[in-house]
Amino acid sequence: MQPIKPRILAIDDTPGNLFTLGTALVSEFDLEIATSGSQGLAMARKSVPDLILLDIMMPDMDGLETCRRFREDPRLAAVPVIFLTALTGVESEMAGLDLGVADYITKPFNLDIVKLRIRNTLRLVSLNREVRASEERMRFVLEATGDGIWDWQIDIDQISHNEAWCHMLGLDSRFLHHPIATYVERVHPEDLAAVEEALDDSAQGNTKFTVEYRIRHGDGHYLWVSDTGQVVDRDRDGKASRMVGCIKNIDDRRRSEADIQRLAFFDPLTELPNRRLLMDRLQQAIIRNVRNNTRGALLFLDMDHFKQLNDTHGHAMGDAMLIQVAGRLSGCVREQDTVARLGGDEFVVLLEALPADPVAATNSAKMVGEKLLGALNSPYLLGDVIHHSSPSIGLTLFGRDNENIHAILQRADQAMYAAKEGGRNTLRLLVDGERLGAA
């Protein structure tokens, strides 16, 4: 039995774009096309798709308005939308993000990227569904059979559990009753302070105790649990003397959330931060510069003649080299710095906490750039092939609180192209639009 293909609705007023998308996607997806926003709305309402590709620039009703109408329809509100656009302005991107679009695909289309972004978006939707389904299953189990129950006699420092609690943690009946210290020893050291604070708040303020933390299983590994409890008895002085609560296993949910986080913010090949996470960290770095009177630097790297490696030895060999490049870059910077992959063979290194003096900051950044040049010039062992490559690196500084993150990245990109024009395998510096020459 053939698996059901995901249904994609592509809305674009340009027939050539629809033909290009249809040719590329038809083998993997069930593709429907519409040439206007109103036609796309009608088709989606008749049969809800799994994902919508939506052109921004269309006559009569543009993509933004079409997306608003999708969001107003309860049956279509949750369908992920990817914008197709030739626009690069921040305003259009912000408008789309306000509407909750899943991603952007720029024209002209790179069909490999189109497919990858569609797959990633559908995977994120699937993971979200799995999280919701997992939560529903856990709720059913709790209502039907009960999760782990605990009863803490505070005045005698003893805690009791039901069989479900022992089963959840892989413990035998000897752990049905024990001193509270035995329980505390099983809480992950990094989470213990949060658990104790929540318990104190509940005991002092008569509020519900609720916290998520890791607890050690009988076989030694840690699992995530959600713990909820309440003070049910106090002594004559009002001091809490007994608490009862319920604990449930949320390890699957936490793992799914971690998978979603990784798909959304990290490059799947190199496991480096992606563009989205880089831009967030760059914005935070600007804020820290102002607070701490420091500067930062951005190094934009492109591997020279990378396409030749792919064309000669195939994409698998190219991917293997990119993984090695990522490892070498990460090994050249401090823990507080960021190495990100933008896509293809383009990488960015974000340096933080450089000296406030621009000359000193430039010298520090240059030293890192030279270190990167050396590391990336070493031969790459790719299976049975020894491959030699080099990077072209663009460098720019930033430090003002009103600097635009896109402008900073553009400066670094321009400096990188200056390095390409200067013969490759070199470092170029660009500050406020003025090239200062070889770094």
Short mmCIF file of C-alpha atoms in Angstrom, two decimals, residues 6-407:
data_model
loop_
_atom_site.label_atom_id
_atom_site.label_comp_id
_atom_site.label_asym_id
_atom_site.label_seq_id
_atom_site.Cartn_x
_atom_site.Cartn_y
_atom_site.Cartn_z
CA PRO A 6 1.23 15.26 2.08
CA ARG A 7 -1.21 17.62 0.32
CA ILE A 8 0.23 21.00 -0.62
CA LEU A 9 -1.72 23.94 -2.02
CA ALA A 10 0.45 26.33 -4.06
CA ILE A 11 -1.04 29.81 -4.67
CA ASP A 12 0.77 32.04 -7.17
CA ASP A 13 -0.49 34.30 -9.97
CA THR A 14 2.54 33.47 -12.16
CA PRO A 15 2.00 30.24 -14.16
CA GLY A 16 5.75 29.79 -14.61
CA ASN A 17 6.29 29.62 -10.86
CA LEU A 18 3.49 27.07 -10.48
CA PHE A 19 4.96 24.98 -13.30
CA THR A 20 8.40 25.04 -11.66
CA LEU A 21 6.99 24.04 -8.27
CA GLY A 22 4.74 21.38 -9.78
CA THR A 23 7.57 19.76 -11.70
CA ALA A 24 9.81 19.67 -8.61
CA LEU A 25 7.24 18.61 -6.01
CA VAL A 26 4.82 16.27 -7.77
CA SER A 27 6.82 13.11 -7.09
CA GLU A 28 6.93 13.66 -3.31
CA PHE A 29 3.77 15.64 -2.61
CA ASP A 30 0.15 15.76 -3.69
CA LEU A 31 0.20 19.26 -5.22
CA GLU A 32 -2.79 21.46 -5.99
CA ILE A 33 -2.43 24.89 -7.59
CA ALA A 34 -4.38 28.14 -7.51
CA THR A 35 -3.67 31.35 -9.41
CA SER A 36 -5.28 33.79 -6.94
CA GLY A 37 -5.89 34.20 -3.24
CA SER A 38 -9.66 33.85 -3.58
CA GLN A 39 -9.32 30.65 -5.61
CA GLY A 40 -6.88 29.25 -3.07
CA LEU A 41 -9.24 30.05 -0.18
CA ALA A 42 -12.10 28.29 -1.92
CA MET A 43 -9.99 25.20 -2.63
CA ALA A 44 -8.64 25.04 0.92
CA ARG A 45 -12.11 25.35 2.42
CA LYS A 46 -13.32 22.52 0.21
CA SER A 47 -10.41 20.24 1.13
CA VAL A 48 -7.99 21.28 3.90
CA PRO A 49 -4.32 20.90 2.79
CA ASP A 50 -1.38 19.87 4.95
CA LEU A 51 0.65 22.95 3.92
CA ILE A 52 0.16 26.12 1.85
CA LEU A 53 2.75 27.79 -0.39
CA LEU A 54 1.59 31.38 -0.79
CA ASP A 55 2.94 34.12 -3.06
CA ILE A 56 3.05 37.55 -1.36
CA MET A 57 2.78 39.76 -4.45
CA MET A 58 -0.55 39.04 -6.19
CA PRO A 59 -3.14 41.37 -7.71
CA ASP A 60 -6.60 41.94 -6.18
CA MET A 61 -5.78 40.15 -2.90
CA ASP A 62 -2.10 39.80 -1.93
CA GLY A 63 -0.56 37.03 0.08
CA LEU A 64 -0.74 38.86 3.41
CA GLU A 65 -4.50 39.38 3.12
CA THR A 66 -4.99 35.83 1.89
CA CYS A 67 -3.05 34.56 4.91
CA ARG A 68 -5.20 36.67 7.26
CA ARG A 69 -8.31 35.03 5.84
CA PHE A 70 -6.82 31.59 6.32
CA ARG A 71 -6.15 32.44 9.95
CA GLU A 72 -9.74 33.65 10.44
CA ASP A 73 -11.14 30.28 9.32
CA PRO A 74 -11.14 27.82 12.27
CA ARG A 75 -10.59 24.85 9.93
CA LEU A 76 -7.60 26.47 8.22
CA ALA A 77 -6.04 28.48 11.06
CA ALA A 78 -3.57 25.74 12.01
CA VAL A 79 -2.44 24.90 8.46
CA PRO A 80 1.24 25.98 8.10
CA VAL A 81 1.89 28.68 5.49
CA ILE A 82 5.20 29.26 3.70
CA PHE A 83 5.49 32.58 1.87
CA LEU A 84 6.94 32.70 -1.65
CA THR A 85 8.54 36.06 -2.21
CA ALA A 86 11.09 38.03 -4.14
CA LEU A 87 10.98 40.72 -1.43
CA THR A 88 13.84 40.99 1.05
CA GLY A 89 12.58 43.86 3.19
CA VAL A 90 12.25 43.49 6.93
CA GLU A 91 8.73 44.96 6.85
CA SER A 92 7.30 42.15 4.74
CA GLU A 93 9.06 39.54 6.87
CA MET A 94 7.75 41.08 10.09
CA ALA A 95 4.21 41.22 8.66
CA GLY A 96 4.41 37.54 7.81
CA LEU A 97 5.78 36.61 11.23
CA ASP A 98 2.92 38.54 12.87
CA LEU A 99 0.54 36.30 10.93
CA GLY A 100 2.35 33.20 12.14
CA VAL A 101 3.81 32.03 8.82
CA ALA A 102 6.07 29.01 9.16
CA ASP A 103 8.86 30.08 6.79
CA TYR A 104 9.92 32.10 3.73
CA ILE A 105 11.13 30.82 0.35
CA THR A 106 12.74 33.43 -1.87
CA LYS A 107 12.60 33.70 -5.64
CA PRO A 108 14.15 32.58 -7.90
CA PHE A 109 13.57 29.14 -6.40
CA ASN A 110 16.37 26.84 -5.29
CA LEU A 111 14.34 23.65 -5.59
CA ASP A 112 16.50 21.66 -3.16
CA ILE A 113 15.95 24.35 -0.52
CA VAL A 114 12.22 24.47 -1.34
CA LYS A 115 11.91 20.73 -0.70
CA LEU A 116 14.01 20.87 2.48
CA ARG A 117 11.98 23.72 3.98
CA ILE A 118 8.71 21.99 3.13
CA ARG A 119 9.92 18.76 4.74
CA ASN A 120 11.15 20.59 7.86
CA THR A 121 7.87 22.48 8.23
CA LEU A 122 5.81 19.31 7.85
CA ARG A 123 8.09 17.58 10.36
CA LEU A 124 7.56 20.39 12.87
CA VAL A 125 3.81 20.09 12.44
CA SER A 126 4.04 16.33 12.94
CA LEU A 127 6.13 16.74 16.10
CA ASN A 128 3.63 19.24 17.49
CA ARG A 129 0.85 16.76 16.86
CA GLU A 130 2.87 14.05 18.60
CA VAL A 131 3.34 16.34 21.62
CA ARG A 132 -0.38 17.05 21.82
CA ALA A 133 -1.23 13.37 21.35
CA SER A 134 1.27 12.41 24.06
CA GLU A 135 -0.28 14.87 26.48
CA GLU A 136 -3.75 13.49 25.76
CA ARG A 137 -2.55 9.94 26.33
CA MET A 138 -0.96 10.89 29.65
CA ARG A 139 -4.14 12.66 30.73
CA PHE A 140 -6.19 9.58 29.91
CA VAL A 141 -3.84 7.30 31.88
CA LEU A 142 -3.95 9.64 34.88
CA GLU A 143 -7.74 9.75 34.86
CA ALA A 144 -8.14 6.02 34.24
CA THR A 145 -5.47 4.46 36.44
CA GLY A 146 -3.61 7.29 38.21
CA ASP A 147 0.04 8.23 37.95
CA GLY A 148 2.54 8.22 40.79
CA ILE A 149 1.05 9.46 44.06
CA TRP A 150 3.08 10.72 47.01
CA ASP A 151 2.12 11.56 50.60
CA TRP A 152 4.69 13.51 52.61
CA GLN A 153 4.37 13.53 56.40
CA ILE A 154 6.50 16.61 56.97
CA ASP A 155 6.42 16.46 60.75
CA ILE A 156 7.99 12.96 60.83
CA ASP A 157 10.10 13.45 57.66
CA GLN A 158 8.60 10.43 55.87
CA ILE A 159 7.14 10.11 52.37
CA SER A 160 4.94 7.33 50.98
CA HIS A 161 4.14 6.38 47.37
CA ASN A 162 1.82 4.13 45.44
CA GLU A 163 2.89 1.20 43.25
CA ALA A 164 2.60 3.35 40.11
CA TRP A 165 5.31 5.71 41.41
CA CYS A 166 7.71 2.80 42.00
CA HIS A 167 6.92 1.33 38.60
CA MET A 168 7.52 4.68 36.89
CA LEU A 169 10.99 4.94 38.44
CA GLY A 170 11.89 1.27 38.10
CA LEU A 171 11.97 0.75 41.89
CA ASP A 172 10.69 -2.15 43.95
CA SER A 173 8.27 -2.06 46.89
CA ARG A 174 11.06 -1.19 49.34
CA PHE A 175 10.68 2.39 48.10
CA LEU A 176 6.98 2.67 48.94
CA HIS A 177 7.96 4.34 52.23
CA HIS A 178 11.21 6.11 53.02
CA PRO A 179 12.70 9.30 54.50
CA ILE A 180 12.38 12.43 52.36
CA ALA A 181 16.18 12.53 52.03
CA THR A 182 16.04 9.33 49.95
CA TYR A 183 13.75 11.10 47.51
CA VAL A 184 15.85 14.28 47.43
CA GLU A 185 18.91 12.23 46.49
CA ARG A 186 17.12 11.10 43.30
CA VAL A 187 16.39 14.64 42.05
CA HIS A 188 18.85 15.90 39.44
CA PRO A 189 21.35 18.26 41.13
CA GLU A 190 20.67 21.01 38.56
CA ASP A 191 16.93 20.92 39.34
CA LEU A 192 17.04 20.51 43.12
CA ALA A 193 17.04 24.24 43.92
CA ALA A 194 13.91 24.82 41.82
CA VAL A 195 12.11 21.90 43.49
CA GLU A 196 13.01 23.11 46.99
CA GLU A 197 11.96 26.68 46.17
CA ALA A 198 8.58 25.50 44.83
CA LEU A 199 8.02 23.35 47.92
CA ASP A 200 8.87 26.26 50.23
CA ASP A 201 6.55 28.61 48.35
CA SER A 202 3.72 26.11 48.63
CA ALA A 203 4.34 25.41 52.33
CA GLN A 204 4.63 29.10 53.23
CA GLY A 205 1.93 30.53 50.99
CA ASN A 206 -0.56 27.69 50.76
CA THR A 207 -0.27 27.73 46.97
CA LYS A 208 -0.23 24.72 44.68
CA PHE A 209 3.17 23.09 44.29
CA THR A 210 3.93 22.48 40.62
CA VAL A 211 7.32 21.96 38.98
CA GLU A 212 8.95 19.97 36.20
CA TYR A 213 12.30 18.34 36.93
CA ARG A 214 14.50 15.33 36.31
CA ILE A 215 14.60 12.37 38.67
CA ARG A 216 16.90 9.38 38.65
CA HIS A 217 15.43 6.09 37.47
CA GLY A 218 16.37 2.81 39.11
CA ASP A 219 18.71 1.96 36.22
CA GLY A 220 20.61 5.24 36.63
CA HIS A 221 19.27 7.45 33.82
CA TYR A 222 17.20 10.58 34.47
CA LEU A 223 13.67 11.11 33.25
CA TRP A 224 11.54 14.25 33.21
CA VAL A 225 8.49 14.35 35.47
CA SER A 226 5.76 16.86 36.20
CA ASP A 227 5.02 17.09 39.92
CA THR A 228 1.95 18.74 41.45
CA GLY A 229 1.00 18.87 45.10
CA GLN A 230 -0.76 20.77 47.88
CA VAL A 231 -0.49 21.25 51.64
CA VAL A 232 -3.41 19.37 53.19
CA ASP A 233 -2.64 19.69 56.89
CA ARG A 234 -1.00 22.24 59.19
CA ASP A 235 -0.19 22.21 62.90
CA ARG A 236 -1.59 24.64 65.46
CA ASP A 237 1.02 27.21 64.54
CA GLY A 238 0.05 27.06 60.87
CA LYS A 239 3.19 25.22 59.84
CA ALA A 240 2.72 22.71 57.02
CA SER A 241 2.70 19.16 58.39
CA ARG A 242 1.47 17.14 55.40
CA MET A 243 1.52 17.46 51.61
CA VAL A 244 0.10 15.13 48.98
CA GLY A 245 0.72 15.17 45.27
CA CYS A 246 0.80 13.45 41.91
CA ILE A 247 3.78 12.88 39.65
CA LYS A 248 3.62 11.92 35.99
CA ASN A 249 6.21 10.97 33.41
CA ILE A 250 6.68 13.70 30.76
CA ASP A 251 9.93 12.39 29.30
CA ASP A 252 8.42 11.78 25.84
CA ARG A 253 6.97 15.28 25.73
CA ARG A 254 10.25 16.87 26.76
CA ARG A 255 12.13 14.90 24.11
CA SER A 256 9.63 15.95 21.44
CA GLU A 257 9.97 19.58 22.51
CA ALA A 258 13.75 19.26 22.29
CA ASP A 259 13.40 17.81 18.77
CA ILE A 260 11.15 20.73 17.77
CA GLN A 261 13.64 23.19 19.24
CA ARG A 262 16.48 21.60 17.31
CA LEU A 263 14.58 21.60 14.02
CA ALA A 264 13.57 25.22 14.46
CA PHE A 265 16.92 26.68 15.53
CA PHE A 266 19.70 24.32 14.43
CA ASP A 267 21.08 23.17 11.09
CA PRO A 268 20.29 19.44 10.71
CA LEU A 269 23.57 18.60 8.92
CA THR A 270 26.17 20.30 11.13
CA GLU A 271 24.03 20.78 14.28
CA LEU A 272 25.20 24.40 14.37
CA PRO A 273 22.77 27.27 15.04
CA ASN A 274 20.87 28.30 11.91
CA ARG A 275 20.13 31.79 10.59
CA ARG A 276 17.12 32.26 12.88
CA LEU A 277 19.08 31.51 16.05
CA LEU A 278 22.09 33.52 14.82
CA MET A 279 19.95 36.64 14.31
CA ASP A 280 18.53 36.30 17.81
CA ARG A 281 22.00 35.93 19.33
CA LEU A 282 23.26 38.88 17.30
CA GLN A 283 20.45 41.04 18.66
CA GLN A 284 21.26 39.94 22.20
CA ALA A 285 24.97 40.63 21.61
CA ILE A 286 24.17 44.23 20.64
CA ILE A 287 22.23 44.67 23.87
CA ARG A 288 25.13 43.25 25.89
CA ASN A 289 27.58 45.55 24.10
CA VAL A 290 25.67 48.60 25.33
CA ARG A 291 25.30 47.23 28.85
CA ASN A 292 28.95 46.15 29.22
CA ASN A 293 30.65 48.79 27.02
CA THR A 294 32.06 46.14 24.67
CA ARG A 295 32.11 45.43 20.96
CA GLY A 296 31.35 42.42 18.83
CA ALA A 297 32.48 41.11 15.47
CA LEU A 298 30.90 39.09 12.70
CA LEU A 299 32.95 36.90 10.35
CA PHE A 300 31.21 35.68 7.19
CA LEU A 301 32.89 32.61 5.65
CA ASP A 302 32.43 30.97 2.26
CA MET A 303 34.44 27.92 1.24
CA ASP A 304 36.35 28.49 -2.01
CA HIS A 305 35.43 26.29 -5.02
CA PHE A 306 33.05 24.19 -2.93
CA LYS A 307 30.79 23.55 -5.93
CA GLN A 308 33.64 21.75 -7.67
CA LEU A 309 33.82 19.22 -4.83
CA ASN A 310 30.09 18.51 -5.13
CA ASP A 311 30.26 18.26 -8.91
CA THR A 312 33.29 15.96 -8.86
CA HIS A 313 32.62 13.69 -5.90
CA GLY A 314 28.92 14.16 -5.12
CA HIS A 315 26.88 15.89 -2.42
CA ALA A 316 27.61 13.25 0.21
CA MET A 317 31.29 14.13 0.00
CA GLY A 318 30.42 17.83 0.19
CA ASP A 319 28.30 17.23 3.28
CA ALA A 320 31.16 15.34 4.93
CA MET A 321 33.45 18.31 4.34
CA LEU A 322 30.89 20.79 5.72
CA ILE A 323 30.65 18.73 8.91
CA GLN A 324 34.44 18.93 9.28
CA VAL A 325 34.37 22.68 8.59
CA ALA A 326 31.78 23.13 11.34
CA GLY A 327 33.93 21.20 13.81
CA ARG A 328 37.06 23.18 12.99
CA LEU A 329 35.25 26.51 13.32
CA SER A 330 33.77 25.54 16.68
CA GLY A 331 37.21 24.52 17.89
CA CYS A 332 38.65 27.96 17.10
CA VAL A 333 36.31 30.12 19.19
CA ARG A 334 35.40 30.61 22.82
CA GLU A 335 32.39 29.02 24.46
CA GLN A 336 30.62 32.41 24.59
CA ASP A 337 30.94 32.89 20.81
CA THR A 338 28.60 31.47 18.16
CA VAL A 339 29.33 29.49 15.01
CA ALA A 340 26.32 29.27 12.68
CA ARG A 341 25.60 27.81 9.27
CA LEU A 342 23.46 29.95 6.98
CA GLY A 343 23.17 27.27 4.29
CA GLY A 344 25.30 25.71 1.59
CA ASP A 345 28.95 26.43 2.34
CA GLU A 346 28.25 29.74 4.11
CA PHE A 347 29.12 30.02 7.80
CA VAL A 348 29.09 32.93 10.26
CA VAL A 349 31.16 33.36 13.42
CA LEU A 350 29.83 35.80 16.02
CA LEU A 351 32.45 37.07 18.48
CA GLU A 352 31.29 38.76 21.68
CA ALA A 353 32.86 40.74 24.53
CA LEU A 354 35.61 42.34 22.47
CA PRO A 355 37.33 45.53 23.76
CA ALA A 356 35.41 48.80 23.45
CA ASP A 357 38.34 50.39 21.62
CA PRO A 358 37.76 49.70 17.89
CA VAL A 359 41.44 49.18 17.12
CA ALA A 360 41.85 46.65 19.92
CA ALA A 361 38.58 44.96 18.95
CA THR A 362 39.69 44.77 15.32
CA ASN A 363 43.02 43.23 16.28
CA SER A 364 41.31 40.63 18.46
CA ALA A 365 38.87 39.74 15.68
CA LYS A 366 41.69 39.56 13.12
CA MET A 367 43.55 37.08 15.30
CA VAL A 368 40.49 34.83 15.33
CA GLY A 369 40.10 35.27 11.57
CA GLU A 370 43.70 34.23 10.96
CA LYS A 371 43.17 31.23 13.21
CA LEU A 372 40.11 30.25 11.16
CA LEU A 373 42.09 30.61 7.92
CA GLY A 374 44.75 28.28 9.22
CA ALA A 375 42.30 25.70 10.52
CA LEU A 376 40.27 25.58 7.30
CA ASN A 377 43.36 25.34 5.07
CA SER A 378 44.37 21.99 6.56
CA PRO A 379 43.58 19.00 4.28
CA TYR A 380 40.20 17.27 4.59
CA LEU A 381 40.13 13.49 4.70
CA LEU A 382 36.86 12.54 2.99
CA GLY A 383 36.72 8.77 2.82
CA ASP A 384 39.60 7.78 0.56
CA VAL A 385 39.93 11.31 -0.81
CA ILE A 386 42.28 13.97 0.57
CA HIS A 387 40.72 17.31 -0.36
CA HIS A 388 42.28 20.76 -0.06
CA SER A 389 40.13 23.85 0.37
CA SER A 390 40.29 27.37 1.75
CA PRO A 391 37.85 30.02 2.96
CA SER A 392 37.14 33.58 1.94
CA ILE A 393 36.34 35.52 5.11
CA GLY A 394 34.64 38.88 5.56
CA LEU A 395 34.94 40.68 8.90
CA THR A 396 32.95 43.58 10.37
CA LEU A 397 32.63 45.09 13.85
CA PHE A 398 29.45 46.18 15.60
CA GLY A 399 28.77 47.93 18.87
CA ARG A 400 26.01 50.57 18.66
CA ASP A 401 22.64 49.91 20.27
CA ASN A 402 20.71 51.14 17.23
CA GLU A 403 22.50 48.99 14.66
CA ASN A 404 20.32 46.88 12.41
CA ILE A 405 21.22 43.19 12.58
CA HIS A 406 20.54 42.74 8.87
CA ALA A 407 22.90 45.63 8.05
#
